[in-house]
Tab-separated table of C-alpha atoms in Angstrom:
chain	number	residue	atom	x	y	z
A	991	UNK	CA	0.064	-0.016	0.208
A	992	UNK	CA	2.941	2.654	1.001
A	993	UNK	CA	4.691	1.519	-2.148
A	994	UNK	CA	1.437	2.248	-4.328
A	995	UNK	CA	0.699	5.394	-2.756
A	996	UNK	CA	4.552	6.650	-3.418
A	997	UNK	CA	3.836	6.561	-7.141
A	998	UNK	CA	1.093	8.803	-6.885
A	999	UNK	CA	3.073	12.198	-7.084
A	1000	UNK	CA	0.077	14.394	-6.532
A	1001	UNK	CA	-0.530	12.345	-3.410
A	1002	UNK	CA	3.098	12.395	-2.011
A	1003	UNK	CA	3.023	16.351	-2.665
A	1004	UNK	CA	-0.255	16.881	-0.650
A	1005	UNK	CA	1.215	14.907	1.921
A	1006	UNK	CA	4.525	16.836	2.236
A	1007	UNK	CA	2.524	19.817	2.261
A	1008	UNK	CA	0.409	19.023	5.259
A	1009	UNK	CA	3.410	17.585	6.881
A	1010	UNK	CA	5.175	20.948	6.615
A	1011	UNK	CA	2.052	22.687	7.730
A	1012	UNK	CA	1.373	20.698	10.762
A	1013	UNK	CA	5.335	21.186	11.984
A	1014	UNK	CA	5.023	25.015	11.407
A	1015	UNK	CA	1.966	24.883	13.139
A	1016	UNK	CA	3.004	22.904	16.353
A	1017	UNK	CA	6.202	24.958	16.373
A	1018	UNK	CA	4.495	28.575	16.255
A	1019	UNK	CA	4.941	28.963	19.730
A	1020	UNK	CA	8.780	28.968	19.447
A	1021	UNK	CA	8.769	31.911	17.238
A	1022	UNK	CA	5.676	33.759	17.638
A	1023	UNK	CA	4.593	35.156	21.207
A	1024	UNK	CA	1.191	35.578	22.630
A	1025	UNK	CA	1.851	39.447	22.988
A	1026	UNK	CA	2.407	39.712	19.195
A	1027	UNK	CA	-0.882	38.239	18.971
A	1028	UNK	CA	-2.672	40.576	21.488
A	1029	UNK	CA	-4.940	43.193	20.015
A	1030	UNK	CA	-3.868	45.584	22.562
A	1031	UNK	CA	0.074	45.064	22.216
A	1032	UNK	CA	0.264	44.875	18.692
A	1033	UNK	CA	3.561	45.570	17.194
A	1034	UNK	CA	2.414	47.292	13.909
A	1035	UNK	CA	-0.247	49.910	12.809
A	1036	UNK	CA	-3.453	48.728	12.012
A	1037	UNK	CA	-4.165	47.734	8.258
A	1038	UNK	CA	-0.497	48.484	7.274
A	1039	UNK	CA	0.168	47.351	3.586
A	1040	UNK	CA	3.046	44.794	3.058
A	1041	UNK	CA	6.707	46.117	3.557
A	1042	UNK	CA	9.984	45.239	4.458
A	1043	UNK	CA	9.135	45.112	8.269
A	1044	UNK	CA	5.539	43.173	8.093
A	1045	UNK	CA	5.922	40.990	4.690
A	1046	UNK	CA	2.147	40.323	4.521
A	1047	UNK	CA	1.067	43.529	6.063
A	1048	UNK	CA	-1.281	43.794	9.515
A	1049	UNK	CA	-4.456	43.352	10.102
A	1050	UNK	CA	-7.046	45.755	11.737
A	1051	UNK	CA	-5.400	45.232	15.514
A	1052	UNK	CA	-1.782	45.920	13.676
A	1053	UNK	CA	-0.749	42.265	14.223
A	1054	UNK	CA	1.495	40.754	11.356
A	1055	UNK	CA	-0.390	38.803	9.175
A	1056	UNK	CA	2.409	36.221	8.652
A	1057	UNK	CA	2.141	35.423	12.524
A	1058	UNK	CA	-1.838	35.524	12.314
A	1059	UNK	CA	-1.790	33.077	9.475
A	1060	UNK	CA	0.795	30.481	11.021
A	1061	UNK	CA	-0.919	30.564	14.376
A	1062	UNK	CA	-4.754	30.158	12.637
A	1063	UNK	CA	-3.413	27.369	11.391
A	1064	UNK	CA	-3.295	25.728	14.667
A	1065	UNK	CA	-7.231	26.292	15.598
A	1066	UNK	CA	-8.127	25.637	12.184
A	1067	UNK	CA	-6.301	22.187	11.790
A	1068	UNK	CA	-7.037	21.327	15.353
A	1069	UNK	CA	-11.051	21.902	14.783
A	1070	UNK	CA	-10.937	19.989	11.484
A	1071	UNK	CA	-9.289	17.064	12.890
A	1072	UNK	CA	-11.344	16.810	15.893
A	1073	UNK	CA	-14.561	17.323	14.019
A	1074	UNK	CA	-13.008	14.611	11.340
A	1075	UNK	CA	-12.629	12.074	14.465
A	1076	UNK	CA	-16.035	12.859	15.474
A	1077	UNK	CA	-17.760	12.444	12.097
A	1078	UNK	CA	-15.922	9.352	11.082
A	1079	UNK	CA	-16.317	7.648	14.588
A	1080	UNK	CA	-20.248	8.422	14.301
A	1081	UNK	CA	-20.230	7.117	10.434
A	1082	UNK	CA	-18.142	4.001	11.536
A	1083	UNK	CA	-20.463	3.223	14.274
A	1084	UNK	CA	-23.469	3.391	12.263
A	1085	UNK	CA	-22.058	1.607	9.056
A	1086	UNK	CA	-20.661	-1.104	10.883
A	1087	UNK	CA	-23.696	-1.882	12.962
A	1088	UNK	CA	-26.187	-1.421	10.053
A	1089	UNK	CA	-24.220	-3.753	7.861
A	1090	UNK	CA	-23.544	-6.344	10.616
A	1091	UNK	CA	-26.969	-6.555	11.783
A	1092	UNK	CA	-29.058	-5.924	9.126
A	1093	UNK	CA	-32.963	-6.407	9.604
A	1094	UNK	CA	-35.236	-3.509	10.903
A	1095	UNK	CA	-32.137	-2.142	12.670
A	1096	UNK	CA	-29.878	-1.626	9.760
A	1097	UNK	CA	-33.134	-0.331	7.697
A	1098	UNK	CA	-33.651	2.331	10.797
A	1099	UNK	CA	-30.059	3.426	10.815
A	1100	UNK	CA	-29.632	3.916	7.282
A	1101	UNK	CA	-33.111	5.753	6.821
A	1102	UNK	CA	-31.931	8.175	9.612
A	1103	UNK	CA	-28.254	8.370	7.607
A	1104	UNK	CA	-30.416	9.338	4.182
A	1105	UNK	CA	-32.177	11.967	6.336
A	1106	UNK	CA	-28.912	13.429	7.191
A	1107	UNK	CA	-27.613	13.067	3.671
A	1108	UNK	CA	-30.608	15.266	1.929
A	1109	UNK	CA	-30.075	17.799	4.563
A	1110	UNK	CA	-27.634	20.494	3.691
A	1111	UNK	CA	-24.475	20.035	5.970
A	1112	UNK	CA	-23.519	23.619	6.092
A	1113	UNK	CA	-26.994	24.963	7.120
A	1114	UNK	CA	-27.668	22.116	9.499
A	1115	UNK	CA	-24.020	22.859	11.108
A	1116	UNK	CA	-24.923	26.526	11.344
A	1117	UNK	CA	-28.412	25.969	12.987
A	1118	UNK	CA	-26.683	23.649	15.627
A	1119	UNK	CA	-23.755	26.122	16.241
A	1120	UNK	CA	-26.135	28.927	16.411
A	1121	UNK	CA	-28.467	27.577	19.264
A	1122	UNK	CA	-25.110	26.528	21.397
A	1123	UNK	CA	-22.658	29.023	23.018
A	1124	UNK	CA	-20.057	30.282	20.802
A	1125	UNK	CA	-16.744	28.288	21.035
A	1126	UNK	CA	-14.263	25.819	19.496
A	1127	UNK	CA	-16.085	22.909	20.840
A	1128	UNK	CA	-19.485	23.936	19.616
A	1129	UNK	CA	-17.924	24.142	15.995
A	1130	UNK	CA	-16.541	20.859	16.414
A	1131	UNK	CA	-19.686	18.954	17.692
A	1132	UNK	CA	-21.759	20.987	14.948
A	1133	UNK	CA	-19.242	19.854	12.294
A	1134	UNK	CA	-18.865	16.404	13.480
A	1135	UNK	CA	-22.563	15.453	14.051
A	1136	UNK	CA	-23.487	16.506	10.547
A	1137	UNK	CA	-20.663	15.257	8.575
A	1138	UNK	CA	-20.966	11.391	9.173
A	1139	UNK	CA	-23.414	10.158	6.843
A	1140	UNK	CA	-21.166	9.665	3.951
A	1141	UNK	CA	-18.707	7.684	6.046
A	1142	UNK	CA	-21.610	5.575	7.094
A	1143	UNK	CA	-22.673	4.632	3.726
A	1144	UNK	CA	-18.778	3.645	2.541
A	1145	UNK	CA	-18.423	1.757	5.780
A	1146	UNK	CA	-21.870	-0.231	5.588
A	1147	UNK	CA	-20.962	-1.168	2.017
A	1148	UNK	CA	-17.645	-2.428	2.990
A	1149	UNK	CA	-19.260	-4.347	6.121
A	1150	UNK	CA	-21.675	-5.893	3.776
A	1151	UNK	CA	-18.784	-7.247	1.774
A	1152	UNK	CA	-16.817	-8.585	4.629
A	1153	UNK	CA	-19.793	-10.137	5.827
A	1154	UNK	CA	-20.146	-12.280	2.749
A	1155	UNK	CA	-16.651	-13.794	3.594
A	1156	UNK	CA	-16.227	-17.272	4.442
A	1157	UNK	CA	-14.086	-16.598	7.610
A	1158	UNK	CA	-16.706	-14.715	9.072
A	1159	UNK	CA	-19.401	-17.837	8.804
A	1160	UNK	CA	-16.459	-19.776	10.504
A	1161	UNK	CA	-16.022	-17.055	13.212
A	1162	UNK	CA	-19.720	-17.220	14.140
A	1163	UNK	CA	-19.730	-21.137	13.944
A	1164	UNK	CA	-16.830	-21.319	16.642
A	1165	UNK	CA	-19.005	-19.112	19.012
A	1166	UNK	CA	-17.878	-15.637	17.900
A	1167	UNK	CA	-20.292	-12.971	19.295
A	1168	UNK	CA	-21.453	-9.624	17.491
A	1169	UNK	CA	-18.665	-7.728	19.638
A	1170	UNK	CA	-15.835	-10.272	18.184
A	1171	UNK	CA	-17.011	-10.319	14.741
A	1172	UNK	CA	-17.281	-6.758	14.605
A	1173	UNK	CA	-14.022	-5.772	16.474
A	1174	UNK	CA	-11.709	-8.383	15.433
A	1175	UNK	CA	-12.918	-8.987	11.859
A	1176	UNK	CA	-15.278	-6.274	10.392
A	1177	UNK	CA	-13.142	-3.079	11.875
A	1178	UNK	CA	-9.729	-4.057	10.594
A	1179	UNK	CA	-11.045	-4.342	7.203
A	1180	UNK	CA	-12.993	-1.081	6.859
A	1181	UNK	CA	-9.960	0.670	8.591
A	1182	UNK	CA	-8.390	1.590	5.209
A	1183	UNK	CA	-11.405	3.049	4.132
A	1184	UNK	CA	-12.054	4.894	7.109
A	1185	UNK	CA	-8.550	6.482	6.676
A	1186	UNK	CA	-9.225	7.319	3.142
A	1187	UNK	CA	-12.582	8.932	4.021
A	1188	UNK	CA	-11.008	10.758	6.914
A	1189	UNK	CA	-8.500	12.705	4.588
A	1190	UNK	CA	-11.542	13.833	2.327
A	1191	UNK	CA	-13.621	14.848	5.716
A	1192	UNK	CA	-10.955	16.857	7.016
A	1193	UNK	CA	-10.922	19.121	4.030
A	1194	UNK	CA	-14.567	19.853	4.342
A	1195	UNK	CA	-14.493	20.194	8.417
A	1196	UNK	CA	-11.861	23.097	7.858
A	1197	UNK	CA	-13.765	24.683	5.132
A	1198	UNK	CA	-16.824	24.346	7.456
A	1199	UNK	CA	-14.799	26.156	10.395
A	1200	UNK	CA	-14.043	28.604	8.127
A	1201	UNK	CA	-17.534	29.490	7.247
A	1202	UNK	CA	-18.783	29.142	10.805
A	1203	UNK	CA	-16.207	31.405	12.083
A	1204	UNK	CA	-16.961	33.905	9.418
A	1205	UNK	CA	-20.327	34.076	10.415
A	1206	UNK	CA	-19.567	34.767	13.974
A	1207	UNK	CA	-20.498	31.268	15.180
A	1208	UNK	CA	-16.814	30.551	16.722
A	1209	UNK	CA	-14.940	31.989	19.879
A	1210	UNK	CA	-13.766	35.299	18.507
A	1211	UNK	CA	-10.781	35.180	21.097
A	1212	UNK	CA	-9.198	32.412	19.250
A	1213	UNK	CA	-7.000	33.251	16.198
A	1214	UNK	CA	-8.046	31.071	13.355
A	1215	UNK	CA	-8.503	31.380	9.479
A	1216	UNK	CA	-12.169	31.941	9.672
A	1217	UNK	CA	-12.069	34.177	12.539
A	1218	UNK	CA	-9.448	36.343	10.708
A	1219	UNK	CA	-11.754	36.550	7.631
A	1220	UNK	CA	-14.326	37.381	9.624
A	1221	UNK	CA	-12.658	40.378	11.133
A	1222	UNK	CA	-11.512	41.567	7.792
A	1223	UNK	CA	-15.241	41.378	6.808
A	1224	UNK	CA	-15.976	43.804	9.733
A	1225	UNK	CA	-13.706	46.527	8.914
A	1226	UNK	CA	-14.115	46.593	5.711
A	1227	UNK	CA	-11.447	45.101	4.283
A	1228	UNK	CA	-13.088	44.287	0.938
A	1229	UNK	CA	-14.527	47.622	0.221
A	1230	UNK	CA	-11.104	49.127	1.407
A	1231	UNK	CA	-9.045	46.952	-1.202
A	1232	UNK	CA	-6.792	45.828	1.853
A	1233	UNK	CA	-6.412	42.360	0.106
A	1234	UNK	CA	-3.387	41.509	2.232
A	1235	UNK	CA	-5.614	41.094	4.958
A	1236	UNK	CA	-7.689	38.627	3.180
A	1237	UNK	CA	-5.414	36.770	0.790
A	1238	UNK	CA	-3.194	34.723	3.124
A	1239	UNK	CA	-6.195	33.076	5.307
A	1240	UNK	CA	-8.144	32.591	2.242
A	1241	UNK	CA	-4.813	30.830	0.376
A	1242	UNK	CA	-4.096	28.834	3.222
A	1243	UNK	CA	-7.528	27.515	3.729
A	1244	UNK	CA	-7.814	26.573	-0.025
A	1245	UNK	CA	-4.026	25.077	-0.050
A	1246	UNK	CA	-4.672	22.904	2.989
A	1247	UNK	CA	-8.045	21.621	2.005
A	1248	UNK	CA	-7.101	21.063	-1.302
A	1249	UNK	CA	-3.804	19.015	-0.053
A	1250	UNK	CA	-6.010	16.832	2.035
A	1251	UNK	CA	-8.585	16.135	-0.785
A	1252	UNK	CA	-5.509	15.324	-2.849
A	1253	UNK	CA	-4.383	12.975	-0.483
A	1254	UNK	CA	-7.467	11.449	0.007
A	1255	UNK	CA	-8.088	10.898	-3.679
A	1256	UNK	CA	-4.779	9.096	-4.084
A	1257	UNK	CA	-5.672	6.792	-0.945
A	1258	UNK	CA	-8.893	5.973	-2.706
A	1259	UNK	CA	-6.798	4.920	-5.719
A	1260	UNK	CA	-4.521	2.557	-3.536
A	1261	UNK	CA	-7.260	0.952	-1.523
A	1262	UNK	CA	-9.999	0.775	-4.455
A	1263	UNK	CA	-9.264	-2.005	-6.786
A	1264	UNK	CA	-11.147	-0.657	-9.674
A	1265	UNK	CA	-9.192	2.458	-9.743
A	1266	UNK	CA	-5.847	0.584	-9.773
A	1267	UNK	CA	-5.516	0.352	-13.344
A	1268	UNK	CA	-5.609	4.260	-13.188
A	1269	UNK	CA	-2.335	4.340	-11.234
């Protein structure tokens, strides 16, 4: 699997970019102080255009856009990953349960899944976030509990395929219970698909976090790419043509979302036998 993935240049490029982004985000406190990110002690003049002192200019508080963009990666990536873990966890639980038990239980679970599928995820997440107190946890929950249906459908399909294999019948004949079959036989077989689905879900979660923050449904005290764009909207950066406040976080969102999507598509090609011929 690893060797096949290495042959996909786009996937390797996306993975390298994500690893670099994660390392920079984790190391941000080593070269960016909280003092420089404070609105009260910002090092520059508000809305200063790019210069030798501030390569990407400053925001409405006078904070360096380089610092704001790098620090924003910490919140945006954290929210995206946590929301993805929640969404994939719910989707895997629903999919494995529906595929393994079948019958009326599986039918009910898949009808609930279909109900979530037809609802606009962003609208549902916005409605959920608006009734809860603003904060990073609220955004994680709002995205996670509305983004699981696709994972559930993929996992259920793979579960049904695994259930038809002879060794599952042998495990049941030897006294293996539902927990044994699902945990020891089905889960390991659906894990690769869950991984591929997770990489695609992260990109959607990051975009959703930016949207919710832009709408003012996130914690305004946290520096993320979404809250940076929200601040730019509030101060009229678009009408004032202060492009340096909008461009860095916007490009960061696009680049990271695209990288996760490319990695996810590459994993799909590796894991899906019908796509192996395209490699």
